[in-house]
């Protein structure tokens, strides 16, 4: 799946306010795979889970911890998934957004 395809899927399920490759930290080059900046919700797709990809090797794993902790301290809610679980996550995020909207 390309970034463009992924964004089209995210927007179809979650709405047009979602963007790809959102840079959330001005002092770092960190980006979220997909984000709704207004709601401060992000989706990160963790690839290479079974092939010792960047996210599962020690250095990459530790860098991800720093990134996700910084995002959380800035008020972001970061949801992590694999390419295989991405489609299953989106309806859950949609339901969360709807519940959040009904509380307002």
C-alpha positions as a printed NumPy array, in Angstrom:
array([[  0.   ,   0.   ,   0.   ],
       [  1.361,   3.4  ,  -0.934],
       [  1.06 ,   6.489,   1.243],
       [ -1.539,   7.895,  -1.181],
       [ -3.604,   4.709,  -1.024],
       [ -3.345,   4.609,   2.751],
       [ -4.448,   8.217,   3.095],
       [ -7.416,   7.593,   0.781],
       [ -8.484,   4.668,   2.976],
       [ -7.997,   6.655,   6.194],
       [ -9.998,   9.594,   4.867],
       [-12.79 ,   7.342,   3.577],
       [-13.244,   5.837,   7.038],
       [-12.164,   8.661,   9.372],
       [-12.752,  11.911,   7.496],
       [-10.987,  14.512,   5.378],
       [ -9.173,  16.158,   8.292],
       [ -6.663,  13.28 ,   8.401],
       [ -3.247,  13.816,   6.807],
       [ -0.234,  11.657,   5.983],
       [  3.307,  12.212,   7.253],
       [  2.343,  14.844,   9.817],
       [  5.392,  16.456,  11.446],
       [  4.394,  16.864,  15.084],
       [  7.632,  18.058,  16.681],
       [  9.246,  21.227,  15.315],
       [ 12.621,  20.401,  16.854],
       [ 12.76 ,  16.85 ,  15.444],
       [ 12.125,  15.217,  12.074],
       [  9.497,  12.922,  13.583],
       [  6.381,  12.303,  11.539],
       [  3.255,  10.254,  12.085],
       [  2.141,   7.921,   9.298],
       [ -1.386,   9.345,   9.569],
       [ -2.702,  12.017,  11.899],
       [ -5.633,  14.195,  12.723],
       [ -3.809,  17.292,  14.011],
       [ -6.967,  18.976,  15.293],
       [ -7.846,  16.013,  17.538],
       [ -4.212,  15.059,  18.191],
       [ -4.785,  11.432,  17.213],
       [ -2.094,   9.58 ,  15.271],
       [ -1.774,   6.177,  13.628],
       [  1.614,   4.553,  13.255],
       [  2.012,   1.458,  11.079],
       [  4.852,  -0.668,  12.424],
       [  6.342,  -2.675,   9.579],
       [  8.849,  -5.495,   9.638],
       [  7.461,  -7.148,  12.748],
       [  8.349, -10.643,  11.526],
       [ 11.45 ,  -9.716,   9.528],
       [ 13.435,  -7.811,  12.148],
       [ 12.528,  -4.498,  10.582],
       [ 13.559,  -1.105,  11.92 ],
       [ 10.799,  -0.984,  14.55 ],
       [ 11.802,  -4.304,  16.161],
       [ 15.578,  -3.934,  16.226],
       [ 16.985,  -2.452,  19.468],
       [ 18.037,   0.961,  18.124],
       [ 14.802,   1.513,  16.195],
       [ 12.697,   0.287,  19.091],
       [ 14.395,   2.69 ,  21.515],
       [ 13.986,   5.609,  19.105],
       [ 10.293,   4.77 ,  18.749],
       [  9.917,   4.839,  22.541],
       [ 11.387,   8.346,  22.626],
       [  9.135,   9.489,  19.776],
       [  5.933,   8.049,  21.256],
       [  6.66 ,   9.3  ,  24.77 ],
       [  7.344,  12.801,  23.444],
       [  4.11 ,  12.725,  21.456],
       [  2.14 ,  11.576,  24.502],
       [  3.616,  14.334,  26.645],
       [  2.523,  16.812,  23.958],
       [ -1.054,  15.534,  24.248],
       [ -1.126,  13.133,  21.298],
       [ -2.899,   9.78 ,  21.358],
       [ -0.804,   7.413,  19.266],
       [ -2.328,   4.182,  18.004],
       [  0.053,   1.557,  16.687],
       [ -0.752,  -1.222,  14.264],
       [  0.889,  -3.509,  11.74 ],
       [  0.093,  -3.494,   8.027],
       [ -2.031,  -6.58 ,   8.714],
       [ -4.098,  -4.911,  11.461],
       [ -4.398,  -1.445,   9.886],
       [ -7.839,  -2.014,   8.34 ],
       [ -9.205,  -3.444,  11.604],
       [ -8.032,  -0.394,  13.569],
       [ -9.785,   2.25 ,  11.462],
       [-13.404,   1.459,  12.472],
       [-12.332,   1.524,  16.117],
       [-10.783,   4.979,  15.631],
       [-13.946,   6.14 ,  13.825],
       [-16.08 ,   4.935,  16.75 ],
       [-13.778,   6.725,  19.187],
       [-14.073,   9.967,  17.213],
       [-17.863,   9.611,  17.175],
       [-17.969,   9.02 ,  20.934],
       [-15.72 ,  12.028,  21.472],
       [-18.017,  14.173,  19.286],
       [-21.117,  13.066,  21.199],
       [-19.537,  14.213,  24.496],
       [-19.105,  17.775,  23.201]])
